[in-house]
Structures are given as structure tokens and as C-alpha cells.
CSV table of C-alpha atoms in Angstrom, one decimal:
chain,number,residue,atom,x,y,z
A,42,MET,CA,123.2,92.7,111.4
A,43,LYS,CA,123.7,89.0,110.7
A,44,LYS,CA,123.5,86.6,113.7
A,45,VAL,CA,126.3,84.1,114.3
A,46,ALA,CA,125.7,81.2,116.7
A,47,ILE,CA,129.0,79.7,117.9
A,48,ILE,CA,128.9,76.3,119.6
A,49,GLY,CA,131.5,75.9,122.3
A,50,SER,CA,133.8,78.3,124.1
A,51,GLY,CA,137.3,77.0,123.7
A,52,PHE,CA,140.3,78.9,122.3
A,53,SER,CA,139.2,78.6,118.7
A,54,SER,CA,135.6,79.6,119.4
A,55,LEU,CA,136.5,82.6,121.5
A,56,ALA,CA,139.1,83.8,119.0
A,57,ALA,CA,136.6,83.5,116.1
A,58,SER,CA,134.0,85.4,118.2
A,59,CYS,CA,136.4,88.3,118.6
A,60,TYR,CA,137.1,88.5,114.8
A,61,LEU,CA,133.4,88.2,113.9
A,62,ALA,CA,132.4,90.8,116.3
A,63,LYS,CA,135.1,93.1,114.9
A,64,TYR,CA,133.7,92.5,111.4
A,65,GLY,CA,130.3,93.6,112.6
A,66,TYR,CA,128.4,90.4,113.2
A,67,ASP,CA,126.0,89.8,116.1
A,68,VAL,CA,127.8,86.9,117.9
A,69,THR,CA,126.5,84.6,120.6
A,70,ILE,CA,128.5,81.7,122.1
A,71,TYR,CA,126.6,78.7,123.5
A,72,GLU,CA,128.7,76.6,125.9
A,73,LYS,CA,127.4,73.3,127.3
A,74,ASN,CA,129.4,73.5,130.6
A,75,LYS,CA,129.0,75.8,133.6
A,76,THR,CA,132.3,77.6,132.8
A,77,ILE,CA,133.9,78.7,129.5
A,78,GLY,CA,137.2,77.5,128.1
A,79,GLY,CA,136.4,74.1,126.6
A,80,ARG,CA,139.4,71.8,127.3
A,81,ALA,CA,141.2,74.7,128.9
A,82,ARG,CA,139.0,75.0,131.9
A,83,GLN,CA,140.2,75.4,135.5
A,84,TYR,CA,139.8,73.3,138.7
A,85,ILE,CA,140.0,75.0,142.0
A,86,LYS,CA,140.0,73.2,145.4
A,87,ASP,CA,141.1,74.2,148.9
A,88,GLY,CA,143.2,77.1,147.7
A,89,PHE,CA,144.9,75.1,144.9
A,90,THR,CA,144.4,76.1,141.2
A,91,PHE,CA,144.9,73.7,138.3
A,92,ASP,CA,144.7,74.1,134.6
A,93,ILE,CA,142.5,71.1,133.6
A,94,GLY,CA,143.9,71.1,130.0
A,95,PRO,CA,146.8,72.9,128.4
A,96,THR,CA,149.7,73.8,130.7
A,97,TRP,CA,152.4,74.8,128.1
A,98,TYR,CA,152.6,78.3,126.7
A,99,TRP,CA,154.6,78.1,123.6
A,100,MET,CA,154.9,80.3,120.4
A,101,PRO,CA,154.3,83.7,122.2
A,102,ASP,CA,154.4,85.4,118.9
A,103,VAL,CA,151.1,83.8,117.9
A,104,PHE,CA,149.4,85.2,121.0
A,105,GLU,CA,150.9,88.6,120.3
A,106,ARG,CA,149.7,88.5,116.7
A,107,PHE,CA,146.2,87.6,117.8
A,108,PHE,CA,145.9,90.5,120.3
A,109,SER,CA,147.6,92.9,117.9
A,110,ASP,CA,144.7,92.3,115.4
A,111,PHE,CA,142.6,94.2,118.0
A,112,ASN,CA,145.3,96.8,118.9
A,113,LYS,CA,146.0,95.0,122.1
A,114,HIS,CA,148.8,93.0,123.7
A,115,PRO,CA,148.9,90.0,126.0
A,116,LYS,CA,150.2,92.2,128.8
A,117,ASP,CA,147.0,94.1,128.7
A,118,TYR,CA,145.3,91.0,130.1
A,119,TYR,CA,147.8,88.8,131.8
A,120,GLN,CA,151.4,88.7,133.1
A,121,LEU,CA,153.8,86.4,131.3
A,122,GLU,CA,157.0,84.9,132.7
A,123,LYS,CA,159.6,83.0,130.7
A,124,LEU,CA,160.5,79.9,132.6
A,125,ASN,CA,164.1,79.0,133.4
A,126,PRO,CA,164.6,76.2,133.4
A,127,ALA,CA,162.0,75.5,130.7
A,128,TYR,CA,161.7,71.9,131.8
A,129,SER,CA,163.8,68.9,133.0
A,130,VAL,CA,163.7,65.3,131.7
A,131,TYR,CA,164.3,62.3,134.0
A,132,PHE,CA,166.0,59.2,132.5
A,133,GLY,CA,166.7,57.4,135.8
A,134,LYS,CA,167.1,58.0,139.6
A,135,ASN,CA,168.6,61.4,140.1
A,136,ASP,CA,169.5,61.3,136.4
A,137,PHE,CA,168.1,64.1,134.4
A,138,ILE,CA,168.8,66.7,131.8
A,139,THR,CA,167.7,70.3,132.3
A,140,ILE,CA,166.6,72.4,129.4
A,141,GLU,CA,167.3,76.1,130.2
A,142,ASP,CA,166.0,79.3,128.6
A,143,THR,CA,168.5,80.0,125.8
A,144,LEU,CA,169.9,78.0,123.0
A,145,ASP,CA,173.5,78.6,124.2
A,146,LYS,CA,172.7,77.1,127.6
A,147,ILE,CA,171.0,74.2,126.0
A,148,CYS,CA,174.0,73.6,123.8
A,149,ILE,CA,176.2,73.3,126.9
A,150,ALA,CA,173.8,70.6,128.3
A,151,PHE,CA,173.9,68.8,124.9
A,152,GLU,CA,177.7,69.0,124.8
A,153,LYS,CA,178.0,67.3,128.3
A,154,GLU,CA,175.9,64.4,127.0
A,155,GLU,CA,177.5,64.0,123.6
A,156,PRO,CA,180.7,65.9,122.7
A,157,GLY,CA,180.3,67.7,119.4
A,158,SER,CA,176.5,67.6,119.5
A,159,SER,CA,176.1,71.4,120.1
A,160,LYS,CA,177.4,72.2,116.6
A,161,LYS,CA,174.8,69.8,115.2
A,162,LEU,CA,172.1,71.2,117.4
A,163,LYS,CA,172.7,74.7,116.2
A,164,LYS,CA,172.4,73.6,112.6
A,165,PHE,CA,169.3,71.6,113.3
A,166,ILE,CA,167.6,74.5,115.2
A,167,GLN,CA,168.6,77.0,112.4
A,168,GLN,CA,166.7,74.8,109.9
A,169,ALA,CA,163.8,74.5,112.4
A,170,GLU,CA,163.7,78.3,112.6
A,171,ASP,CA,163.6,78.6,108.8
A,172,ASN,CA,160.6,76.2,108.9
A,173,TYR,CA,159.0,78.2,111.7
A,174,ASN,CA,159.3,81.4,109.7
A,175,ILE,CA,157.6,79.7,106.7
A,176,ALA,CA,155.0,77.7,108.7
A,177,ILE,CA,153.9,79.8,111.6
A,178,LYS,CA,154.3,83.2,110.0
A,179,ASP,CA,152.7,82.2,106.7
A,180,LEU,CA,151.4,78.7,105.9
A,181,VAL,CA,149.2,78.1,108.9
A,182,TYR,CA,147.3,81.2,108.2
A,183,ASN,CA,145.8,79.6,105.1
A,184,PRO,CA,142.3,78.1,105.4
A,185,GLY,CA,143.1,74.6,104.0
A,186,VAL,CA,140.9,75.1,101.0
A,187,SER,CA,143.4,74.1,98.3
A,188,PRO,CA,146.7,72.2,98.0
A,189,LEU,CA,148.1,75.3,96.2
A,190,GLU,CA,148.2,77.0,99.6
A,191,LEU,CA,151.3,74.9,100.3
A,192,VAL,CA,153.1,75.9,97.1
A,193,ASN,CA,155.4,78.9,97.0
A,194,LEU,CA,159.1,79.5,96.4
A,195,GLN,CA,160.0,78.8,100.0
A,196,THR,CA,158.1,75.5,100.3
A,197,ALA,CA,159.3,74.3,96.9
A,198,LYS,CA,162.9,74.4,98.3
A,199,LYS,CA,161.8,72.3,101.2
A,200,LEU,CA,159.7,69.7,99.4
A,201,ASN,CA,161.8,66.9,100.6
A,202,GLN,CA,160.9,67.9,104.2
A,203,PHE,CA,157.3,66.9,103.6
A,204,PHE,CA,158.3,63.4,102.8
A,205,GLY,CA,161.1,62.8,105.4
A,206,THR,CA,160.3,62.4,109.1
A,207,ILE,CA,161.4,64.0,112.3
A,208,LYS,CA,162.6,60.6,113.6
A,209,LYS,CA,164.9,60.0,110.6
A,210,ASP,CA,166.3,63.6,110.8
A,211,VAL,CA,167.0,63.6,114.5
A,212,ARG,CA,168.5,60.1,114.5
A,213,LYS,CA,170.7,60.9,111.5
A,214,ALA,CA,172.2,63.9,113.3
A,215,PHE,CA,172.3,62.6,116.9
A,216,ASN,CA,173.6,59.3,118.4
A,217,ASN,CA,172.8,59.8,122.0
A,218,LYS,CA,169.4,58.2,122.8
A,219,ARG,CA,168.6,60.7,125.5
A,220,LEU,CA,169.2,63.7,123.3
A,221,VAL,CA,167.1,62.0,120.6
A,222,GLN,CA,164.2,61.7,122.9
A,223,ILE,CA,164.4,65.3,124.0
A,224,LEU,CA,164.4,66.4,120.3
A,225,GLU,CA,161.5,64.1,119.4
A,226,PHE,CA,159.4,65.3,122.4
A,227,PRO,CA,158.0,68.6,121.0
A,228,VAL,CA,156.2,66.9,118.0
A,229,LEU,CA,154.1,64.9,120.5
A,230,PHE,CA,152.1,68.1,120.8
A,231,LEU,CA,151.1,67.5,117.1
A,232,GLY,CA,149.6,64.2,118.1
A,233,ALA,CA,151.6,61.7,116.2
A,234,LYS,CA,154.8,59.6,116.5
A,235,PRO,CA,158.0,61.2,115.3
A,236,SER,CA,158.2,58.5,112.7
A,237,ASP,CA,154.9,59.7,111.2
A,238,THR,CA,155.5,63.4,111.5
A,239,PRO,CA,157.0,65.2,108.4
A,240,SER,CA,160.4,66.7,108.8
A,241,PHE,CA,158.9,70.2,108.1
A,242,TYR,CA,157.4,70.1,111.6
A,243,SER,CA,160.8,70.5,113.1
A,244,PHE,CA,159.5,74.1,113.6
A,245,MET,CA,158.3,72.7,117.0
A,246,ASN,CA,161.9,72.3,118.0
A,247,TYR,CA,162.5,76.0,117.3
A,248,ALA,CA,159.4,76.9,119.4
A,249,ASP,CA,161.0,74.8,122.2
A,250,PHE,CA,164.7,75.7,122.1
A,251,GLY,CA,164.5,79.0,120.1
A,252,LEU,CA,161.5,80.8,121.6
A,253,GLY,CA,161.2,79.1,125.0
A,254,THR,CA,158.5,78.1,127.5
A,255,PHE,CA,156.4,80.7,129.3
A,256,HIS,CA,153.8,80.8,132.1
A,257,PRO,CA,150.9,83.2,132.4
A,258,LYS,CA,150.6,84.1,136.1
A,259,GLY,CA,147.5,82.3,137.4
A,260,GLY,CA,147.8,79.6,134.8
A,261,MET,CA,146.7,79.1,131.2
A,262,TYR,CA,143.1,79.8,132.1
A,263,GLN,CA,144.1,83.5,132.3
A,264,VAL,CA,144.4,83.4,128.5
A,265,ILE,CA,140.8,82.1,128.3
A,266,LEU,CA,139.7,84.9,130.6
A,267,ALA,CA,141.6,87.4,128.4
A,268,LEU,CA,139.8,86.2,125.3
A,269,GLU,CA,136.5,86.4,127.2
A,270,LYS,CA,137.2,89.9,128.3
A,271,LEU,CA,138.2,91.0,124.7
A,272,ALA,CA,135.1,89.2,123.2
A,273,LYS,CA,132.8,91.0,125.6
A,274,GLU,CA,134.5,94.3,125.0
A,275,LEU,CA,133.7,93.7,121.3
A,276,GLY,CA,130.0,92.9,122.0
A,277,VAL,CA,130.0,89.1,122.1
A,278,THR,CA,127.3,87.4,124.2
A,279,ILE,CA,128.3,84.2,126.0
A,280,LYS,CA,125.7,81.7,127.4
A,281,THR,CA,126.9,78.9,129.5
A,282,GLU,CA,124.9,75.7,130.4
A,283,ASN,CA,123.5,75.8,126.9
A,284,PRO,CA,124.4,72.5,125.1
A,285,ILE,CA,123.1,72.3,121.5
A,286,GLN,CA,120.9,69.4,120.8
A,287,LYS,CA,120.1,69.9,117.1
A,288,ILE,CA,121.1,71.9,114.1
A,289,PHE,CA,118.2,72.3,111.6
A,290,VAL,CA,118.8,72.8,107.9
A,291,ASP,CA,116.4,74.3,105.5
A,292,ASN,CA,117.1,74.8,101.8
A,293,GLY,CA,120.8,74.0,102.3
A,294,LYS,CA,121.1,76.5,105.2
A,295,ALA,CA,121.5,76.0,108.9
A,296,ASN,CA,118.9,78.5,110.2
A,297,THR,CA,117.9,77.1,113.6
A,298,ILE,CA,119.7,75.5,116.6
A,299,ILE,CA,117.9,73.9,119.6
A,300,THR,CA,119.4,74.1,123.1
A,301,ASN,CA,118.9,71.6,125.9
A,302,SER,CA,115.9,73.6,127.2
A,303,SER,CA,114.2,73.1,123.8
A,304,LYS,CA,114.7,76.8,123.1
A,305,ILE,CA,114.7,77.5,119.4
A,306,ILE,CA,117.4,80.0,118.3
A,307,ASN,CA,117.3,81.5,114.8
A,308,CYS,CA,120.6,82.5,113.2
A,309,ASP,CA,122.1,83.4,109.9
A,310,ILE,CA,125.4,81.5,110.4
A,311,VAL,CA,126.5,78.6,112.6
A,312,LEU,CA,130.1,78.1,113.6
A,313,SER,CA,131.1,75.1,115.7
A,314,GLY,CA,134.2,75.0,117.9
A,315,ALA,CA,132.8,71.8,119.5
A,316,ASP,CA,134.2,68.4,118.5
A,317,TYR,CA,133.8,68.2,114.7
A,318,HIS,CA,132.5,64.6,114.7
A,319,HIS,CA,130.0,65.4,117.4
A,320,THR,CA,128.8,68.5,115.6
A,321,GLU,CA,127.9,66.5,112.5
A,322,THR,CA,125.8,64.2,114.6
A,323,LEU,CA,123.6,67.2,115.4
A,324,LEU,CA,122.7,67.3,111.7
A,325,GLU,CA,120.4,65.0,109.7
A,326,GLU,CA,122.6,62.3,108.2
A,327,SER,CA,122.2,63.6,104.6
A,328,TYR,CA,123.9,66.9,105.7
A,329,ARG,CA,127.0,65.2,107.2
A,330,GLN,CA,130.2,65.5,105.2
A,331,TYR,CA,132.1,62.7,106.8
A,332,SER,CA,131.0,59.1,107.5
A,333,GLU,CA,131.7,57.0,110.5
A,334,ALA,CA,134.1,55.1,108.4
A,335,TYR,CA,136.0,58.3,107.6
A,336,TRP,CA,136.6,59.1,111.3
A,337,THR,CA,137.5,55.5,112.1
A,338,LYS,CA,140.3,55.5,109.6
A,339,LYS,CA,141.8,58.8,110.8
A,340,THR,CA,144.8,59.0,113.1
A,341,PHE,CA,143.8,60.8,116.3
A,342,ALA,CA,146.0,62.5,118.8
A,343,PRO,CA,146.2,60.7,122.1
A,344,SER,CA,143.8,60.9,125.0
A,345,SER,CA,145.2,61.4,128.5
A,346,LEU,CA,144.9,60.2,132.1
A,347,LEU,CA,145.3,63.3,134.2
A,348,PHE,CA,145.6,63.7,137.9
A,349,TYR,CA,145.3,67.0,139.8
A,350,VAL,CA,147.1,66.6,143.2
A,351,GLY,CA,147.3,68.8,146.2
A,352,PHE,CA,150.6,68.2,148.2
A,353,ASN,CA,150.9,69.2,151.8
A,354,LYS,CA,154.6,70.3,151.3
A,355,LYS,CA,156.9,71.8,148.7
A,356,LEU,CA,158.5,69.1,146.5
A,357,LYS,CA,162.2,68.7,145.7
A,358,ASN,CA,164.2,67.8,142.6
A,359,VAL,CA,161.5,68.9,140.1
A,360,ASN,CA,160.9,71.9,137.9
A,361,HIS,CA,157.7,73.6,136.8
A,362,HIS,CA,157.6,71.2,133.8
A,363,THR,CA,159.2,67.8,134.3
A,364,LEU,CA,159.1,64.8,131.9
A,365,PHE,CA,159.7,61.2,133.0
A,366,PHE,CA,161.4,59.3,130.1
A,367,ASP,CA,162.8,56.5,132.3
A,368,VAL,CA,161.0,53.8,130.3
A,369,ASP,CA,161.0,52.9,126.6
A,370,PHE,CA,159.5,55.7,124.5
A,371,ASP,CA,158.8,53.4,121.5
A,372,THR,CA,157.0,50.8,123.5
A,373,HIS,CA,154.6,53.4,125.0
A,374,ALA,CA,154.1,55.0,121.5
A,375,GLU,CA,153.2,51.6,120.1
A,376,ALA,CA,150.5,51.2,122.8
A,377,ILE,CA,149.0,54.6,121.7
A,378,TYR,CA,149.2,54.3,117.9
A,379,ASP,CA,149.8,50.8,116.7
A,380,ASN,CA,148.2,48.4,119.2
A,381,PRO,CA,146.0,50.6,121.3
A,382,LYS,CA,146.0,49.4,125.0
A,383,TRP,CA,146.9,50.7,128.4
A,384,PRO,CA,150.7,50.9,128.4
A,385,GLU,CA,152.5,48.6,130.9
A,386,LYS,CA,155.3,51.1,131.6
A,387,PRO,CA,154.0,54.6,130.7
A,388,LEU,CA,156.0,57.7,130.2
A,389,PHE,CA,154.5,60.6,132.1
A,390,TYR,CA,154.7,64.3,132.5
A,391,ALA,CA,154.3,66.4,135.6
A,392,SER,CA,153.6,70.1,136.1
A,393,PHE,CA,154.1,72.0,139.3
A,394,PRO,CA,152.9,75.5,138.6
A,395,SER,CA,153.2,76.5,142.2
A,396,ILE,CA,157.1,76.3,141.9
A,397,THR,CA,156.8,79.4,139.6
A,398,ASP,CA,153.5,80.9,140.7
A,399,ASN,CA,152.5,81.1,144.4
A,400,SER,CA,148.9,82.0,143.4
A,401,THR,CA,148.3,78.3,142.4
A,402,ALA,CA,148.8,76.8,145.9
A,403,PRO,CA,148.7,77.8,149.6
A,404,ASN,CA,152.0,78.6,151.3
A,405,ASP,CA,154.4,75.7,151.7
A,406,LYS,CA,152.2,73.4,149.6
A,407,GLU,CA,152.5,72.3,146.0
A,408,ALA,CA,150.0,71.9,143.1
A,409,GLY,CA,150.8,68.9,140.9
A,410,ILE,CA,149.4,67.9,137.5
A,411,PHE,CA,150.4,64.5,136.2
A,412,LEU,CA,149.6,63.3,132.6
A,413,ILE,CA,149.9,59.9,131.0
A,414,PRO,CA,149.3,59.9,127.2
A,415,LEU,CA,146.9,57.1,126.1
A,416,ALA,CA,145.2,55.8,123.0
A,417,PRO,CA,141.7,57.3,122.5
A,418,GLY,CA,138.8,54.9,123.0
A,419,LEU,CA,140.3,52.8,125.7
A,420,GLU,CA,138.3,51.3,128.6
A,421,ASP,CA,138.3,53.8,131.4
A,422,THR,CA,137.5,52.7,135.0
A,423,GLU,CA,138.3,54.0,138.5
A,424,ALA,CA,140.3,50.9,139.2
A,425,LEU,CA,142.5,51.5,136.2
A,426,ARG,CA,143.0,55.1,137.1
A,427,SER,CA,143.9,54.2,140.6
A,428,SER,CA,146.4,51.5,139.6
A,429,TYR,CA,148.1,53.9,137.1
A,430,PHE,CA,148.4,56.6,139.7
A,431,ASP,CA,150.2,54.2,142.0
A,432,LYS,CA,152.5,53.2,139.2
A,433,ILE,CA,153.6,56.7,138.4
A,434,ILE,CA,153.7,58.1,142.0
A,435,ASN,CA,156.0,55.1,143.0
A,436,ARG,CA,158.3,55.9,140.1
A,437,PHE,CA,158.1,59.6,140.9
A,438,GLU,CA,159.2,59.0,144.4
A,439,ALA,CA,162.1,56.7,143.4
A,440,LEU,CA,163.3,58.9,140.5
A,441,THR,CA,163.3,62.2,142.5
A,442,SER,CA,164.5,60.7,145.8
A,443,GLN,CA,161.6,61.9,147.9
A,444,SER,CA,158.5,60.5,149.7
A,445,VAL,CA,155.3,62.2,148.7
A,446,LYS,CA,152.4,59.7,149.1
A,447,GLU,CA,151.8,60.5,152.7
A,448,ASP,CA,151.7,64.2,151.8
A,449,ILE,CA,148.8,64.0,149.3
A,450,LEU,CA,145.9,66.1,150.5
A,451,PHE,CA,143.6,65.1,147.6
A,452,LYS,CA,143.8,63.9,144.0
A,453,GLU,CA,141.2,64.2,141.2
A,454,SER,CA,141.4,62.4,137.9
A,455,PHE,CA,140.3,63.1,134.3
A,456,CYS,CA,140.4,60.5,131.6
A,457,VAL,CA,138.7,59.1,128.4
A,458,ASN,CA,135.2,59.0,129.9
A,459,ASP,CA,135.5,62.7,131.0
A,460,PHE,CA,136.8,63.9,127.6
A,461,ILE,CA,133.6,62.3,126.1
A,462,SER,CA,131.1,63.5,128.7
A,463,GLU,CA,132.6,67.0,129.2
A,464,TYR,CA,133.6,67.8,125.6
A,465,ASN,CA,131.8,65.3,123.4
A,466,SER,CA,135.3,64.3,122.3
A,467,TYR,CA,135.6,61.6,119.6
A,468,LYS,CA,136.7,58.5,121.4
A,469,GLY,CA,137.8,60.7,124.3
A,470,ASN,CA,140.8,62.2,122.4
A,471,ALA,CA,142.5,65.0,124.2
A,472,TYR,CA,144.3,66.9,121.3
A,473,GLY,CA,142.1,66.4,118.2
A,474,MET,CA,143.4,64.9,115.0
A,475,ALA,CA,147.1,64.2,114.5
A,476,ASN,CA,149.2,66.2,112.1
A,477,THR,CA,150.5,63.4,109.9
A,478,LEU,CA,151.5,63.9,106.2
A,479,LEU,CA,148.0,62.8,105.0
A,480,GLN,CA,146.3,64.9,107.6
A,481,THR,CA,148.0,68.2,107.0
A,482,ALA,CA,146.5,71.5,105.7
A,483,PHE,CA,144.0,70.8,102.9
A,484,LEU,CA,143.8,67.1,103.8
A,485,ARG,CA,142.2,67.9,107.2
A,486,PRO,CA,138.4,68.2,107.7
A,487,LYS,CA,137.2,71.5,106.2
A,488,LEU,CA,136.5,74.8,107.9
A,489,LYS,CA,133.4,75.2,105.7
A,490,SER,CA,130.7,72.5,105.3
A,491,LYS,CA,130.5,71.2,101.8
A,492,LYS,CA,126.8,70.3,102.3
A,493,VAL,CA,125.4,73.2,104.4
A,494,ASN,CA,126.0,76.6,103.0
A,495,ASN,CA,126.3,78.6,106.2
A,496,LEU,CA,127.8,76.0,108.6
A,497,TYR,CA,131.5,76.3,109.6
A,498,PHE,CA,133.9,74.6,111.9
A,499,THR,CA,136.9,75.6,113.9
A,500,GLY,CA,139.3,73.9,116.4
A,501,GLN,CA,141.7,71.0,116.7
A,502,LEU,CA,140.1,68.6,114.2
A,503,THR,CA,140.3,71.1,111.4
A,504,VAL,CA,143.1,73.4,110.2
A,505,PRO,CA,145.8,74.1,111.3
A,506,GLY,CA,145.7,71.3,113.9
A,507,PRO,CA,146.3,70.5,117.6
A,508,GLY,CA,147.5,72.9,120.2
A,509,VAL,CA,146.6,76.3,121.7
A,510,PRO,CA,148.4,78.6,119.2
A,511,PRO,CA,146.9,76.6,116.2
A,512,SER,CA,143.5,76.9,117.9
A,513,LEU,CA,143.7,80.7,118.0
A,514,ILE,CA,144.7,80.6,114.3
A,515,SER,CA,141.9,78.3,113.5
A,516,GLY,CA,139.4,80.7,115.0
A,517,LYS,CA,140.8,83.5,112.9
A,518,LEU,CA,140.7,81.4,109.7
A,519,ALA,CA,137.1,80.4,110.3
A,520,ALA,CA,136.0,84.0,110.9
A,521,GLU,CA,137.8,85.2,107.8
A,522,LEU,CA,136.1,82.5,105.7
A,523,ILE,CA,132.7,83.4,107.1
A,524,ASN,CA,133.3,87.1,106.4
A,525,LYS,CA,134.5,86.3,102.9
A,526,HIS,CA,131.2,84.4,102.0
A,527,HIS,CA,128.7,86.4,104.1
A,528,SER,CA,130.3,89.9,104.4
A,529,LEU,CA,127.9,92.5,105.7
């Protein structure tokens, strides 16, 4: 039985481990931290439970497809609830638009903002659904080996959508600035500005308005625990507190890895779900595929400043997911992508899982997660974190017409330095490499090393790209590629 050593235990690593174990490999996961989950770990304090990383459950069909590959279903492992409302977006004091759980309801909200917009919205979402059916049900399940993967009858008809942009499409159809911002918001999950994201990626709008937003009871970490349970049922071994220090290559093959305890582990195949750039630094320079110059030139998805806050009361005028777009979107985007710096007036997002799920906070209390998108690689100090918390909490109080500062029991923060120290993340990015036109599919870093015969990669820096559903798919693609080249 061939031994596979997997580095990291995030979504992509856990998914890959399940497929490889199913194929008959002897699989062991090595995780540097005390708990599994990678960027999707959990923080628990004083009866409050927070997802450290992802908080949005979109594209439920991808999760269903994953579990069905093992004759399972998500409900075998966790309880899923569709959120209504899905989220709300603040534009000013007591001025917000609520996005509900069906397209018909969303059309009513759009019509109130811009008469005649619902007809245009239905047409836009219909095209987005077409793109979703091509992309998520087909294209993203290709391993990014060849440009020919993108060529079929369906994509040939949509060629122009690879060269147009989301920003142009949305603004051509809609005049109302608020509606434009709501329609441009989903592509931020892909890690790039709407002006740099190909039109084809409108499938994210279908994921949003067509399929809706869900919540696993107990939080997104329940999905990690589900993957762990499935992996262990399939025979996978998971070892935490085992950071990998070195990958040794002999005769073009990675045959040995060394952990922090200097323990030498022999293996037949190495798969890394850790940061791609970091993984290559574990190799001798001659075995690295991509130079520092290569990584420097790439467009990375943002980092984030996150706060996990325990409130001593229930909050008003907010939903489970609440976006604060009361400042200029383009100015903040410029501070992330064009002229990297701390934004003067940041947009921010807040999640209050305890509104939906009473298991995430004690009775009559609220769990709050606040997120500010930032350029990766910025200076990160406690003073900066503190000043930005004050900025957003003051705005939060004003916009939602409530006082909350005196009701904060505790707050913890997570930012660039933590993404680097906890996940070896390149420049402290939070979401991997952005999905721009020149960083799509076969143009992304490869799943299989070009220089080391049995070294593979999975996760947000390779195909298909950023996000939880793409990470599950990435794990499947990497496992299939391994099995293709090293089948038992």
C-alpha cells in the first residue's frame, strides 16, 4: 500500500485524504497547529463559539456532490439551515437593503430601489445560472493541466464573457449605485476587484441570489469535523502539532519529510494543502517551480483584520450576515489592490451567528465577528488593530442606532501577522490567489510539481481558486491526479 503524506488539514487536504483513502492509499495528515481545519478553525471562549475563518456557506450542491462520492450526505454529519434573510447591506444610518431567501423576494427589494430593475435582475441571474451550470458542474472539476479544458461547445458560445468584466456588465444593466454594489459584492469571494473579474464569474451571483445562503448548526467548523469523521472512517490518520520542516528529494522524488521533532517520515507521495509558496521553501531551491519574482507579480486575494467579540446583550437592527457599505467601495478597493495601504474609511462585514444559532453564545448574549478586507503584506501592529476596531464599532453604533461598546465582554483580533504565523500564508493573505483572467484554470500554479515527480499541491493557490467549495473540489482534483499517475 503506497503511503501518502499530506501537509495541512484544511478543507482541501481533508477532502483529498478522503478520496485517496477511498482509492486504497495509506494516508496520514500532518498539521502544524493543535487543532485541524487550517484557516477554518474555531475559537471558543466563555461559552461563545466563533468560526476563525469562513462564515459563509454557499453552493450547497458542491458539498452534496462531495459527500455523495462516499455515499453520504451533509445531513449525515451536520444540520443545515437556509438563512432568511440571507444578509442585509447598510448604506447609511438606518438605511439598508435586505436580501431575502428567494429571487422573487429579492426582485421586490430591487424594484423598490430602482423601478424596472427586477426584469433586468431576472435576465442577469438567468445568465449567471447558465454560467453556474457550465462552471461549477463541469469546468471547475478539471485539473488545470491544459487550456483545452476550457474549450467546449458551451464555453465557445460564451467566449466574450472571458474578456468582459463583472463591473462592466453590472453597470451596463443597473444604474442604481446601491444595487450595483450588491451585485458586485459576491465576486469579492474570488479575491479580485469586479473590474478585474471576468464576466463569466457572474455564476457567483447565482450562488448568492439563486441558491441562497446557509448556516451549519454550530458553525462552519462543523463541516471540518464532518470531513475529519469521514476521513477517519476511511482509515486516514491525522497528526496535529506536526509542522513539516523539510521535504527531501532523491532522484526526482520526494521520499522523506522531516517534522519539527526531527522525526524522519518515509513516504511514496507528498501532497501539500499548506500555502503553496511556503511548501516550495521546504524544498531545495533547484526543485522549486516558481521564483520569488513569480509570486511577487501575482495578484493575491486580500488579507483581513478580524475581530471576535462577545457582547453582553442581544443586538438590534442586524442580521446573521450584515455588510456595511456606507463608505466608498472603489476607494477601499484601491487601497487593497492598486496602492496597498491601510484604508482610511474601510468597508466592513459583520456576522452574528447567535442570531440564528443559540449554540454559539450564552443566553441573552451575542457572538460577533467583524472583518475588514486588507491588502496582504501590510504592517500589522496592536495599535493599528485597536484604532480600526474603534473606527468600525463607532460606525456600527451610528448606523444601527444602538450602543454596544459598554457591552463588550471581550474581543480578540486576527490579522496579517497571524495569517503568517498560523498558516505560513504568503504575505498574510486570507483567501489565496485571486481569480483574475490571467490567473484562471490552467494559468494558476499547478496541482502537480513540474520538478518533483511525486509532489502535489491542493488548496486556494492552485485550481480552482479561493473559497470553501473550490477547496473541496481542489482536494478531489489533486487526489484524482495522484491516482492517475500512481494508481495501485
